[in-house]
Amino acid sequence: MAKVIAISNQKGGVGKTTTSINLASSLAAGEKKVLLIDMDPQGNAGSGLGIYPKDFELSMYHVIVDETPIKDVILHTELKYLDLAPGNQDLIGAEIELVSAIGREVRLKEALEPIQDVYDFIILDCPPTLGVLTVNALTASNSVLIPLQCEYYAMEGLSQLLKTTALIKKRINPGLEREGILLTMYDRRNNLSHQVEQEIRAHFGDEVYKTIIPRNVKLSEAPSHGKSIILYDINSAGAVAYMAAAKELIRRNSDDKGKLYTQTDQSSRSIPNSQETIQQLN
């Protein structure tokens, strides 16, 4: 049974799509079968993997609005274990077309049921707004992973998202849990990054991933080449960090007691080299 994880934060520019693409790719590098679903009308999860609107006719719009079987939308990517259900600008229309639809909040959840046993992980790249698409994603998910930019206004988007997830959990999806908080765009030379990290860890404790995603030029360049970071530059700091995050996610979900995996040494930020990490993911 697939673990369905929404990558969400209602503040834009925090690294949602970057995290969705590269976490999914890193899990696939560890031979976990992964489906990445692009719920964002911008369609950047697809273009970041070298798949553009000209490459497909059906998208998540047809799944959500027309109830097209999701298997008809899924595309293969360069990575053997990674598939993509693409999104595009048509999804903007879904917000309007589903306003009066009965059961609109569960369209995605119902669409995923036939493929639950096909994948190990299903990753949902959510739009930076609270609308029908985001509600669908949170309703269909087992958990939500929150990318959090290490900058001054980080807590604004986080507090709003926590209210949203609490409401979804109460009203629609009682099983929705927080997968954790992943710190992104971390600049070790910047005191503000250190301060944000300290405050978030003090408040949320073990919910915060030990792995930190640094600011990295290669991470910024990779989407323009239509590649995930592990295919663009596997030895870059960004690739190593996302593979470490994938390893941590797997370990958090493989605890026999079903509890979050926790690293006790929070002072250490040493990360194994990329080849080592891939071997450990397998």
Coordinates of C-alpha atoms in Angstrom, one line a residue, residues 36-273:
L36 CA 4.8 12.1 -8.5
I37 CA 1.4 13.9 -9.0
D38 CA 1.5 17.5 -10.2
M39 CA -1.5 19.3 -8.6
D40 CA -0.1 22.8 -9.4
P41 CA -1.5 24.6 -12.5
Q42 CA 2.0 25.9 -13.2
G43 CA 3.0 22.3 -14.2
N44 CA 6.5 22.8 -13.0
A45 CA 6.9 19.3 -11.6
G46 CA 6.6 18.0 -15.2
S47 CA 8.9 20.5 -16.8
G48 CA 11.4 19.9 -14.0
L49 CA 11.6 16.3 -15.1
G50 CA 11.7 17.1 -18.8
I51 CA 8.0 16.5 -19.5
Y52 CA 6.2 19.5 -21.1
P53 CA 2.5 20.1 -22.1
K54 CA 3.3 19.2 -25.7
D55 CA 4.3 15.7 -24.5
F56 CA 0.8 14.7 -23.2
E57 CA -2.9 15.2 -23.9
L58 CA -4.4 14.1 -20.6
S59 CA -3.5 15.7 -17.3
M60 CA -4.6 15.8 -13.7
Y61 CA -7.3 18.2 -14.8
H62 CA -9.0 15.3 -16.6
V63 CA -8.7 13.1 -13.5
I64 CA -10.1 15.7 -11.1
V65 CA -12.8 17.1 -13.3
D66 CA -13.8 14.4 -15.8
E67 CA -12.9 11.5 -13.5
T68 CA -10.6 10.0 -16.1
P69 CA -8.8 6.9 -14.7
I70 CA -5.4 8.1 -13.4
K71 CA -3.6 5.2 -15.1
D72 CA -4.5 6.8 -18.4
V73 CA -2.6 10.0 -17.3
I74 CA 0.6 8.5 -15.8
L75 CA 3.8 8.9 -17.8
H76 CA 7.2 7.3 -17.3
T77 CA 10.3 9.4 -16.6
E78 CA 14.0 9.0 -17.1
L79 CA 14.3 7.2 -13.8
K80 CA 13.2 3.6 -13.9
Y81 CA 11.1 3.7 -10.6
L82 CA 9.6 7.2 -11.0
D83 CA 6.3 7.9 -12.8
L84 CA 4.6 11.3 -13.3
A85 CA 0.9 12.3 -13.4
P86 CA 1.3 15.7 -15.0
G87 CA -0.5 19.0 -14.4
N88 CA -1.0 22.0 -16.5
Q89 CA -2.9 25.3 -16.7
D90 CA -6.1 23.5 -17.2
L91 CA -6.1 22.9 -13.5
I92 CA -7.0 26.5 -13.0
G93 CA -10.4 25.7 -14.4
A94 CA -10.9 22.9 -12.0
E95 CA -11.2 25.4 -9.1
I96 CA -14.2 26.9 -10.9
E97 CA -15.8 23.8 -12.4
L98 CA -15.9 21.9 -9.2
V99 CA -17.4 24.6 -7.0
S100 CA -20.8 23.0 -7.1
A101 CA -19.8 19.4 -7.7
I102 CA -20.9 16.8 -5.1
G103 CA -18.0 15.1 -3.4
R104 CA -15.5 17.5 -5.0
E105 CA -13.1 17.1 -2.0
V106 CA -12.6 13.4 -2.5
R107 CA -12.1 13.3 -6.3
L108 CA -8.3 12.6 -6.0
K109 CA -8.7 10.2 -3.1
E110 CA -11.1 8.1 -5.2
A111 CA -8.8 8.3 -8.2
L112 CA -5.8 6.9 -6.3
E113 CA -7.6 3.8 -4.9
P114 CA -6.9 1.6 -8.0
I115 CA -3.2 2.3 -7.9
Q116 CA -2.5 2.2 -4.2
D117 CA -0.8 -1.2 -4.5
V118 CA 1.4 -0.2 -7.5
Y119 CA 3.6 2.2 -5.7
D120 CA 5.6 2.6 -2.5
F121 CA 5.2 6.3 -2.3
I122 CA 2.8 8.8 -4.0
I123 CA 4.1 12.4 -3.8
L124 CA 1.6 15.2 -4.3
D125 CA 3.1 18.6 -5.4
C126 CA 0.4 21.1 -4.1
P127 CA -0.3 24.6 -5.3
P128 CA 0.5 27.5 -2.9
T129 CA -3.1 28.3 -2.3
L130 CA -6.0 26.9 -0.3
G131 CA -8.5 25.8 -2.9
V132 CA -10.2 22.7 -4.3
L133 CA -6.9 21.3 -5.5
T134 CA -5.1 21.6 -2.2
V135 CA -8.1 20.3 -0.3
N136 CA -8.2 17.3 -2.6
A137 CA -4.5 16.7 -2.1
L138 CA -4.8 16.8 1.7
T139 CA -7.9 14.7 1.7
A140 CA -6.2 12.0 -0.3
S141 CA -2.9 12.0 1.8
N142 CA -1.7 10.0 4.7
S143 CA 0.5 12.9 5.7
V144 CA 1.8 16.3 4.8
L145 CA 5.5 17.2 4.5
I146 CA 6.1 20.9 4.9
P147 CA 9.1 22.6 3.2
L148 CA 10.1 25.6 5.2
Q149 CA 12.3 28.3 3.9
C150 CA 14.9 29.5 6.3
E151 CA 13.9 33.2 6.1
Y152 CA 12.1 35.8 8.2
Y153 CA 8.5 35.2 7.0
A154 CA 8.8 31.4 7.2
M155 CA 6.4 31.1 10.1
E156 CA 3.6 32.9 8.3
G157 CA 2.9 30.2 5.8
L158 CA 3.6 27.5 8.3
S159 CA 1.0 28.7 10.9
Q160 CA -1.7 29.0 8.2
L161 CA -0.9 25.6 6.8
L162 CA -1.1 24.0 10.3
K163 CA -4.6 25.6 10.7
T164 CA -5.6 24.2 7.3
T165 CA -4.4 20.7 8.0
A166 CA -6.1 20.7 11.4
L167 CA -9.3 21.7 9.8
I168 CA -9.0 19.0 7.1
K169 CA -8.2 16.4 9.7
K170 CA -11.2 17.4 11.8
R171 CA -13.7 17.6 9.0
I172 CA -12.6 15.4 6.1
N173 CA -9.5 13.2 6.7
P174 CA -9.1 12.0 10.3
G175 CA -6.0 10.0 9.3
L176 CA -4.0 13.0 8.1
E177 CA -0.8 13.4 10.0
R178 CA 2.3 15.7 9.7
E179 CA 5.1 13.9 8.0
G180 CA 7.5 16.5 9.2
I181 CA 9.1 19.8 8.4
L182 CA 12.0 20.1 6.0
L183 CA 14.1 23.2 6.2
T184 CA 15.0 24.5 2.8
M185 CA 17.2 27.3 1.2
Y186 CA 19.5 27.1 4.2
D187 CA 22.5 29.5 4.0
R188 CA 25.2 28.5 6.5
R189 CA 26.8 32.0 6.1
N190 CA 23.6 33.7 7.1
N191 CA 22.8 34.2 10.8
L192 CA 19.1 34.4 10.0
S193 CA 19.1 30.8 8.7
H194 CA 20.6 29.6 12.0
Q195 CA 18.0 31.6 14.0
V196 CA 15.1 30.2 12.0
E197 CA 16.4 26.7 12.4
Q198 CA 16.8 27.1 16.1
E199 CA 13.3 28.5 16.6
I200 CA 11.7 25.8 14.5
R201 CA 13.5 23.0 16.2
A202 CA 12.8 24.4 19.6
H203 CA 9.1 24.6 18.8
F204 CA 8.5 21.4 16.8
G205 CA 11.3 19.2 18.1
D206 CA 11.6 15.8 16.3
E207 CA 9.1 16.8 13.7
V208 CA 11.8 18.8 12.0
Y209 CA 14.0 16.7 9.7
K210 CA 17.6 16.4 10.7
T211 CA 18.5 16.8 7.0
I212 CA 18.7 20.5 5.8
I213 CA 18.4 21.5 2.2
P214 CA 21.0 24.2 1.4
R215 CA 20.9 27.0 -1.1
N216 CA 22.6 25.5 -4.1
V217 CA 23.2 26.8 -7.6
K218 CA 22.9 23.4 -9.1
L219 CA 19.4 23.0 -7.6
S220 CA 18.4 26.2 -9.3
E221 CA 19.9 25.2 -12.6
A222 CA 18.5 21.6 -12.8
P223 CA 14.9 22.5 -13.8
S224 CA 16.0 24.5 -16.8
H225 CA 17.6 21.3 -18.1
G226 CA 14.5 19.3 -17.4
K227 CA 16.3 17.1 -14.9
S228 CA 16.1 16.3 -11.2
I229 CA 19.2 17.2 -9.3
I230 CA 20.5 13.6 -9.1
L231 CA 20.5 13.3 -12.9
Y232 CA 21.9 16.9 -13.3
D233 CA 24.7 16.7 -10.8
I234 CA 24.7 13.8 -8.4
N235 CA 27.7 15.1 -6.5
S236 CA 26.3 18.5 -5.8
A237 CA 25.4 19.6 -2.3
G238 CA 21.7 19.7 -3.3
A239 CA 21.7 16.1 -4.6
V240 CA 23.4 14.8 -1.5
A241 CA 21.0 16.7 0.8
Y242 CA 17.8 15.4 -1.0
M243 CA 19.1 11.8 -1.0
A244 CA 19.8 12.1 2.7
A245 CA 16.2 13.5 3.1
A246 CA 14.8 10.5 1.2
K247 CA 16.8 8.2 3.4
E248 CA 15.4 9.9 6.5
L249 CA 11.9 9.7 5.2
I250 CA 12.2 6.0 4.6
R251 CA 13.6 5.4 8.0
R252 CA 10.8 7.5 9.6
N253 CA 8.3 5.3 7.9
S254 CA 10.0 1.9 8.6
D255 CA 10.0 2.0 12.4
D256 CA 8.3 -1.2 13.6
K257 CA 6.2 0.8 16.0
G258 CA 5.0 3.1 13.3
K259 CA 6.5 6.2 15.0
L260 CA 8.6 8.8 13.4
Y261 CA 12.2 7.9 13.1
T262 CA 14.3 10.3 15.2
Q263 CA 18.0 11.1 15.0
T264 CA 19.4 12.0 18.5
D265 CA 22.4 13.9 17.3
Q266 CA 20.9 17.1 16.1
S267 CA 24.2 19.0 16.3
S268 CA 25.7 17.0 13.4
R269 CA 25.0 18.1 9.9
S270 CA 27.5 15.7 8.2
I271 CA 25.9 14.0 5.2
P272 CA 27.2 10.8 3.5
N273 CA 28.5 11.2 -0.1

